[in-house]
Short mmCIF file of C-alpha atoms in Angstrom, two decimals:
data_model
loop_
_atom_site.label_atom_id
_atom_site.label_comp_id
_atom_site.label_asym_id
_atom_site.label_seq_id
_atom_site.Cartn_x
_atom_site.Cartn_y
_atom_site.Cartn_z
CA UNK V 62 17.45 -10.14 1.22
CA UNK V 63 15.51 -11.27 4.31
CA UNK V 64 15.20 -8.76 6.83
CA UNK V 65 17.38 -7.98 10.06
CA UNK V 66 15.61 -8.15 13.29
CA UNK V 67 15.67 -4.49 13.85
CA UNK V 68 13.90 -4.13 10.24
CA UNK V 69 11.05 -6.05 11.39
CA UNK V 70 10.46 -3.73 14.20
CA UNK V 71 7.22 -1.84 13.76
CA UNK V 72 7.72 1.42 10.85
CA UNK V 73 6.00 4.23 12.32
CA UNK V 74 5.65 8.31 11.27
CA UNK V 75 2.00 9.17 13.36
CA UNK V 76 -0.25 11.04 10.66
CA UNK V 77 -3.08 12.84 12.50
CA UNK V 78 -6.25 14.11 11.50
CA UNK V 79 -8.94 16.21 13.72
CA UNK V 80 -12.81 16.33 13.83
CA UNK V 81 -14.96 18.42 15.41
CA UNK V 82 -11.68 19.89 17.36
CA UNK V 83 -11.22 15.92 18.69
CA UNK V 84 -8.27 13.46 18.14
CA UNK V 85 -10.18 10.84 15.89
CA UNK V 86 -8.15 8.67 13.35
CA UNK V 87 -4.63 8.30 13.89
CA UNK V 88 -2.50 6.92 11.08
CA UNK V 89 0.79 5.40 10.02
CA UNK V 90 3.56 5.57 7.58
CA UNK V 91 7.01 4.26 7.50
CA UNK V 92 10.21 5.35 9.34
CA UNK V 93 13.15 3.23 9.45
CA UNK V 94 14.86 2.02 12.36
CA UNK V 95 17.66 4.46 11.63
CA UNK V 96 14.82 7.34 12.46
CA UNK V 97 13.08 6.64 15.25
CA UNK V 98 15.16 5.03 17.35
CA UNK V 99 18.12 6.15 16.37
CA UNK V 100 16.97 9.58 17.75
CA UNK V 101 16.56 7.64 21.17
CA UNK V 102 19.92 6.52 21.10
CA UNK V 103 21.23 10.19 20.18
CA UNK V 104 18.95 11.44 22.91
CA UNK V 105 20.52 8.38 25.49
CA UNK V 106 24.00 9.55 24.07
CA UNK V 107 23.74 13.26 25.27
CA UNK V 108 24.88 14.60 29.20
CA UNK V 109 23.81 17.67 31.14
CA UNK V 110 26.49 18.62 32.33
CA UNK V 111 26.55 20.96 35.89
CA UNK V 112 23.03 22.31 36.74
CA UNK V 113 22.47 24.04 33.24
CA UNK V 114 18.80 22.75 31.96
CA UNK V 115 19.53 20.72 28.70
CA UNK V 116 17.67 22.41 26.07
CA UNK V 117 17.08 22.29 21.68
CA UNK V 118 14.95 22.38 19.37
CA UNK V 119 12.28 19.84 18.78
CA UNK V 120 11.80 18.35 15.73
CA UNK V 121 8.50 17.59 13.45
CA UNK V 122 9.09 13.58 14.16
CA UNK V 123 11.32 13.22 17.58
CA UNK V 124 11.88 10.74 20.29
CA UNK V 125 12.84 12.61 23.65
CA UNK V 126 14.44 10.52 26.53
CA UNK V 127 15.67 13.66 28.96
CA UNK V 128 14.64 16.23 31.03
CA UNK V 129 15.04 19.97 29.53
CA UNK V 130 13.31 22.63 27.61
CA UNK V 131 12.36 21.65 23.50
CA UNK V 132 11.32 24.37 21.58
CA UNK V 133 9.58 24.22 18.30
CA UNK V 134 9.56 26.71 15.49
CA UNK V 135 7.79 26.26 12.77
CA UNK V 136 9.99 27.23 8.94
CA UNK V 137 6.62 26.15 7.20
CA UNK V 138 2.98 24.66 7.57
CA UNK V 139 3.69 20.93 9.60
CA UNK V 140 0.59 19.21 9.69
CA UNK V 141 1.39 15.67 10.74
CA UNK V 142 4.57 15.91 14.29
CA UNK V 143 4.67 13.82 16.87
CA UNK V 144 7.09 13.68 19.89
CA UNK V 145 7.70 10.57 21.72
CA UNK V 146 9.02 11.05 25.39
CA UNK V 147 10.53 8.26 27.03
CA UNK V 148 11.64 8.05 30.83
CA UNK V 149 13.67 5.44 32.89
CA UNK V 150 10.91 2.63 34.55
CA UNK V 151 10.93 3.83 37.66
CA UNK V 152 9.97 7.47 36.39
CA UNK V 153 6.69 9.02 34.67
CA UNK V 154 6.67 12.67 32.55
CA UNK V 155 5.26 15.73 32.93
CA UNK V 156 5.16 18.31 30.36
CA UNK V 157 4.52 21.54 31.12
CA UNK V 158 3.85 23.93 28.46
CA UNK V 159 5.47 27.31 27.50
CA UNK V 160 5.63 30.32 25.51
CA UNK V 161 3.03 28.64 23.33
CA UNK V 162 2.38 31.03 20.17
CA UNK V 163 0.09 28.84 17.40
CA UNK V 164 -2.88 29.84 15.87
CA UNK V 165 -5.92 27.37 18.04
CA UNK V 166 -8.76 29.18 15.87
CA UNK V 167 -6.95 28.56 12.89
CA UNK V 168 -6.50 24.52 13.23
CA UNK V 169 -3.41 24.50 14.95
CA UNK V 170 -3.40 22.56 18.34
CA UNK V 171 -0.65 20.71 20.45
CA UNK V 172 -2.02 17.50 22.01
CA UNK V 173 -0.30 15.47 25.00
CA UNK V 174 -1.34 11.83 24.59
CA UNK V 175 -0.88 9.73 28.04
CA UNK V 176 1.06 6.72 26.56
CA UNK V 177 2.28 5.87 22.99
CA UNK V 178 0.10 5.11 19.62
CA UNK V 179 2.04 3.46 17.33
CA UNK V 180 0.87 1.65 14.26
CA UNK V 181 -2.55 2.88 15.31
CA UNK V 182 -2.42 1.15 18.03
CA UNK V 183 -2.20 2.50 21.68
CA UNK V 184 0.30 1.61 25.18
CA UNK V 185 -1.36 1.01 27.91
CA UNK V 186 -4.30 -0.39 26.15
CA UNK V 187 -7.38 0.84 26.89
CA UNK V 188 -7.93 -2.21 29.11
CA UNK V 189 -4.78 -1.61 31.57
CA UNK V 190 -5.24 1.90 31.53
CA UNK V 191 -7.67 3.73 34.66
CA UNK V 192 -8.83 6.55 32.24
CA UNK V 193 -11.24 6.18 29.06
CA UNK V 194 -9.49 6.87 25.56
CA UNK V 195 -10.23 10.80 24.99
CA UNK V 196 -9.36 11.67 28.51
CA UNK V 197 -6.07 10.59 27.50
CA UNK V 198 -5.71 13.45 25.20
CA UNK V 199 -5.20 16.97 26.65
CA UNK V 200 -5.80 19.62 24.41
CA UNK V 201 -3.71 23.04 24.97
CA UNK V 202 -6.14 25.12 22.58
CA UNK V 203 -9.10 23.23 24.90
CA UNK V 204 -7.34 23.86 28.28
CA UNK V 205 -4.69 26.78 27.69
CA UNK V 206 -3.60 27.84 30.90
CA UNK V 207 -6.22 25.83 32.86
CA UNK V 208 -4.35 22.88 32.77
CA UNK V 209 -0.33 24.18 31.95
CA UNK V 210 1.69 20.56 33.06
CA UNK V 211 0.27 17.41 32.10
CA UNK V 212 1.33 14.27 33.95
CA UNK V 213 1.71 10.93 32.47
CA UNK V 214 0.94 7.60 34.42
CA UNK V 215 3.91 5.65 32.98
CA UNK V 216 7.03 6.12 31.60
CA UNK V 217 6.28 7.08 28.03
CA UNK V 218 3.75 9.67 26.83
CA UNK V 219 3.35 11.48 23.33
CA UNK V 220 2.87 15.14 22.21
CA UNK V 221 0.84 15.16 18.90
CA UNK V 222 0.88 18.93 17.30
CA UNK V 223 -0.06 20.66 13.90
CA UNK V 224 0.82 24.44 12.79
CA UNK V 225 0.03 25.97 9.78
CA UNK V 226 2.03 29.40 9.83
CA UNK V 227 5.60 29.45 9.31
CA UNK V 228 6.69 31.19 12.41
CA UNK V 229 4.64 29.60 14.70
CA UNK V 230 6.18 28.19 17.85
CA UNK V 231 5.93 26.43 21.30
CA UNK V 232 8.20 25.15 24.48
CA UNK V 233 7.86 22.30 26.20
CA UNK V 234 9.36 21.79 30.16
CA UNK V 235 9.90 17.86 30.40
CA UNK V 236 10.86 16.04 33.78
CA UNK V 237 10.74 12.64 34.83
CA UNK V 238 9.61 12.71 38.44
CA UNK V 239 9.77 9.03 40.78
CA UNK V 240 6.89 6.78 39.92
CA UNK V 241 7.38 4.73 43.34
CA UNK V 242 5.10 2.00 42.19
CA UNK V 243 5.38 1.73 38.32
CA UNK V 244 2.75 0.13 36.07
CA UNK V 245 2.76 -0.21 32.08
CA UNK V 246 6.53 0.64 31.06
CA UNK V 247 7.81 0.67 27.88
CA UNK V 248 11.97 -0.66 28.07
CA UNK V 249 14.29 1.37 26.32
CA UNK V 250 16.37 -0.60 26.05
CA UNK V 251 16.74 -4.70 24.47
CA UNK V 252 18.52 -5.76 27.54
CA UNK V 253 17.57 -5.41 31.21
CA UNK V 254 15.84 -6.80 34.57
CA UNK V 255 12.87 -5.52 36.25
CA UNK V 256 10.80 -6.29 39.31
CA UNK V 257 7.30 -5.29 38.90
CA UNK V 258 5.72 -4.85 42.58
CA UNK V 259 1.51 -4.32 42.71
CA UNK V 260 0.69 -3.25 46.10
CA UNK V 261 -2.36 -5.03 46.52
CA UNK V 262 -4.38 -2.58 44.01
CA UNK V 263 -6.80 -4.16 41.34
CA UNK V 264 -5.25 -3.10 37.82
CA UNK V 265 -2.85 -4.52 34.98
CA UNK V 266 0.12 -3.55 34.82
CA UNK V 267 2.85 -4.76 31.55
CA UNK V 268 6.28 -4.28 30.81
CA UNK V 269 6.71 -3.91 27.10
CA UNK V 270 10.27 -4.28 25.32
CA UNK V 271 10.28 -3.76 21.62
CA UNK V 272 12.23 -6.37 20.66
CA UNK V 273 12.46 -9.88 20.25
CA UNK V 274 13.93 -11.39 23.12
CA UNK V 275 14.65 -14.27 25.74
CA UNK V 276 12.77 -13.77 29.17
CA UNK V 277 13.97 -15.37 32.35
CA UNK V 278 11.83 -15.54 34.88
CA UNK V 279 13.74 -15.23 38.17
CA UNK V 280 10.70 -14.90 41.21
CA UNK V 281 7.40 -14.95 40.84
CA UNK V 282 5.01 -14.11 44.08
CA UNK V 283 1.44 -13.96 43.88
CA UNK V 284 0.15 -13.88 47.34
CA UNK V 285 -0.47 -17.36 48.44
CA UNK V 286 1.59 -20.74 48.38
CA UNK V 287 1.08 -22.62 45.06
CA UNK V 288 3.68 -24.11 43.15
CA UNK V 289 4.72 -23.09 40.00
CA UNK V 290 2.85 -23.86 37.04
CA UNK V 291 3.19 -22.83 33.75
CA UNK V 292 0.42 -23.68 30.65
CA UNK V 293 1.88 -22.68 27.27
CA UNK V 294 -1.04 -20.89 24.93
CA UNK V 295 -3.98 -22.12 27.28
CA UNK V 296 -6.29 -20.04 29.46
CA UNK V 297 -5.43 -21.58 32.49
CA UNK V 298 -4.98 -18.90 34.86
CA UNK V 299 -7.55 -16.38 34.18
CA UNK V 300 -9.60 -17.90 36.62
CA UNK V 301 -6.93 -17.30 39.10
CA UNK V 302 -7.55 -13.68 39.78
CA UNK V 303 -3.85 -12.76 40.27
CA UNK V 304 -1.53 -14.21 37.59
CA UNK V 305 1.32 -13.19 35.29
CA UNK V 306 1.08 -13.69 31.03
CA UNK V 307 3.72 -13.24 28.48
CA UNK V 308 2.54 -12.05 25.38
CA UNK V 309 4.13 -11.75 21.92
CA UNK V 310 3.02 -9.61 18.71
CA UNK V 311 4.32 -6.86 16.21
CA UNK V 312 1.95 -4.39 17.32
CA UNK V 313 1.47 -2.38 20.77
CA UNK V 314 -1.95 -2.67 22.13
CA UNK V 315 -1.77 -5.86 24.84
CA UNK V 316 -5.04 -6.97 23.89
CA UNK V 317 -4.38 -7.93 20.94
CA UNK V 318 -1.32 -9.99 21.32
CA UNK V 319 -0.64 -13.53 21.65
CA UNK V 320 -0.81 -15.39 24.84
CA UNK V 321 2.81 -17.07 25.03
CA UNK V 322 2.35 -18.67 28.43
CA UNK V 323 0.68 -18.18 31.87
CA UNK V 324 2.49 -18.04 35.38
CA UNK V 325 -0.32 -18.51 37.93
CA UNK V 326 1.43 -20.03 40.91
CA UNK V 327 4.32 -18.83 43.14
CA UNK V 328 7.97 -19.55 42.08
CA UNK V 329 11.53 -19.32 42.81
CA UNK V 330 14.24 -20.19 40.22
CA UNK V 331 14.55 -19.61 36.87
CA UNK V 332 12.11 -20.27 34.05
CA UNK V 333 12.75 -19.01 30.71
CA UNK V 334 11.01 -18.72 27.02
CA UNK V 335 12.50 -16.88 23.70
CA UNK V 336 9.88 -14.85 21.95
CA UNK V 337 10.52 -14.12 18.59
CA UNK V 338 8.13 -11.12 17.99
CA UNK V 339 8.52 -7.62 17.82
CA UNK V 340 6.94 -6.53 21.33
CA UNK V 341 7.37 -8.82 23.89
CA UNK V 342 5.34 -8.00 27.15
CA UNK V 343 5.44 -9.46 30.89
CA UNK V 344 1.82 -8.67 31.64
CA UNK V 345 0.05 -9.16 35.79
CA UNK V 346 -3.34 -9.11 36.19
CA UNK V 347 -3.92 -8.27 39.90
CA UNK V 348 -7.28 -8.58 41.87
CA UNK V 349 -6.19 -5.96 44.48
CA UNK V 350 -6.21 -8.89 47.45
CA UNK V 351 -2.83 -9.52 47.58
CA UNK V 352 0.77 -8.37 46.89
CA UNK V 353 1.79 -9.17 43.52
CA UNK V 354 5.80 -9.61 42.50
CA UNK V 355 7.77 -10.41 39.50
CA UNK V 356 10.90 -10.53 38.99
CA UNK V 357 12.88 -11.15 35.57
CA UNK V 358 15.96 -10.65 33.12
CA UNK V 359 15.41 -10.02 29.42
CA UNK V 360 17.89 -10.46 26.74
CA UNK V 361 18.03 -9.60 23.00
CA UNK V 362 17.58 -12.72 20.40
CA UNK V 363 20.89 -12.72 17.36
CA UNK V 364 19.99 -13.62 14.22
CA UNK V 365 20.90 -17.33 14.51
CA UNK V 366 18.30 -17.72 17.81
CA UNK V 367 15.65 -15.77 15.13
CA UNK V 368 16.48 -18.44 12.43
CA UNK V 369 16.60 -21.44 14.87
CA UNK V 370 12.67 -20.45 16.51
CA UNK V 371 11.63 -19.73 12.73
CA UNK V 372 11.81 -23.60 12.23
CA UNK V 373 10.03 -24.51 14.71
CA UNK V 374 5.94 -24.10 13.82
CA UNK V 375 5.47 -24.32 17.65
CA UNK V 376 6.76 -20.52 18.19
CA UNK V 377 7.25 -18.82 14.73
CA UNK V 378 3.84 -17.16 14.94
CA UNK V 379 5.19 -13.77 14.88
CA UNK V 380 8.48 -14.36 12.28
CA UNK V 381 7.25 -13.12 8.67
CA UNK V 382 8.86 -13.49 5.38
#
């Protein structure tokens, strides 16, 4: 039986291996769709109710989308967890370590990673992100009290961890403080709009939904008074400076996606493509001179849009089997 949209989602479980004390090779396995994200929509599901702080435990594999208190104990040797946090857009994470009781002489560490890695493959990518790979990673058993909250610069960030004493344990202190200019944002959800606003600062900044879906293009503003133009699959806006790309691809790392179309000139109205791929990103590449804007509606693709765009050779490129 062909497979459902949602099964062609990327299949990740994070398996993690250290060298010389450093987070080196980072590897996959398989996890339906009814395991990691259905433990977002559980999380999405659950209310704090008065002023209490939400708190339980943490699991070996978890996706976390509120603020609270997760505590880990260890019933035997877990060599291989990873926690994915997840905050509205307009937020980033901090996590803030407590009551941390693991064994750092004895191999055990607790890592927070500053984005996602999934499939081996990192958000932001090292190209949209302002700090080199391993500075990404902060190390408890390397900083211990030194360094006690850890801040992410977008909405999604990762805690890798291994313990190898039954017993063993650890707290975490999430919150999701205002990001007032956000940059590289993983949606949670398949349905949505977003404006993305770059306030004249030279970076690149993507919105990433994990999903195959239909974007609409509402407003585009890039600083000065071109008309619209859009070039499917050709380079004909890099030279531009300050332009807008959707990409498509089944994995996470915008680099090595495929270049759907370019938006280089200013618009108004709305312009709209249907990507079938897994991750779909809105991606604007600033050059810090002007005021960049974006606005835009995304929608999830039903099965008959999937088989309709699998006919047509022009934009199957990321449909399989």
């Amino acid at each position: 039986m062909e497979a459902t949209f949602r099964e062609q989602l990327f299949f990740i479980v994070l398996c993690l291996s250290v060298l010389n004390g450093d987070t080196r090779y980072i590897q996959e396995n398989e996890i339906t769709p009814e395991g990691l994200f259905s433990l977002l929509n559980s999380e999405l599901k659950r209310e704090i109710q008065d002023e209490l702080i939400y708190s339980r435990p943490l699991r070996c594999l978890d996706m976390v989308a509120l603020e609270g208190q997760f505590t880990f104990t260890a019933d035997r040797p877990q060599l291989s967890c990873a926690a994915f946090f997840i905050a509205e857009p307009n937020r980033v994470i901090t996590v803030e370590y407590d009551d941390v009781d693991i064994d750092c002489g004895g191999g055990d560490f607790i890592k927070v990673f500053d984005g996602w890695v999934m499939k081996g493959e990192k958000f932001p990518s090292s190209q949209d992100h302002t700090l080199p790979l391993m500075e990404r990673y902060v190390d408890y058993c390397d900083s211990g009290t030194a360094r006690r909250t850890v801040r992410s610069s977008q909405n999604v960030a990762m805690v890798f961890f291994r313990v190898h004493t039954a017993g063993s344990s650890f707290t975490l202190t999430v919150r999701k403080p205002v990001n007032p200019f956000p940059c590289n944002i993983i949606s949670q959800t398949p349905e949505g709009s977003f404006t993305m606003v770059i306030p004249q600062q030279h970076r690149n900044c993507s919105f990433s939904i994990i999903y195959p879906v239909e974007i609409k293009i509402a407003e585009l503003s890039l600083g000065h008074l071109n008309d619209f133009h859009i070039k499917k699959s050709l380079p004909g806006c890099v030279g531009a400076g300050d332009f807008v790309e959707l990409l498509g691809g089944n994995g996470m790392d915008t680099s090595k996606m495929l270049p759907v179309a370019d938006l280089c000139y200013n618009f108004n109205g709305p312009a709209q493509m249907k990507i079938s791929c897994d991750n779909t990103v809105v991606r604007m590449v600033s050059s810090g001179k002007f005021v960049n804007r974006v606005a835009f509606e995304y929608r999830l693709l039903d099965r008959q849009e999937l088989q309709r765009i699998k006919g047509n050779s022009l934009e199957d490129f990321c449909l399989t089997g």
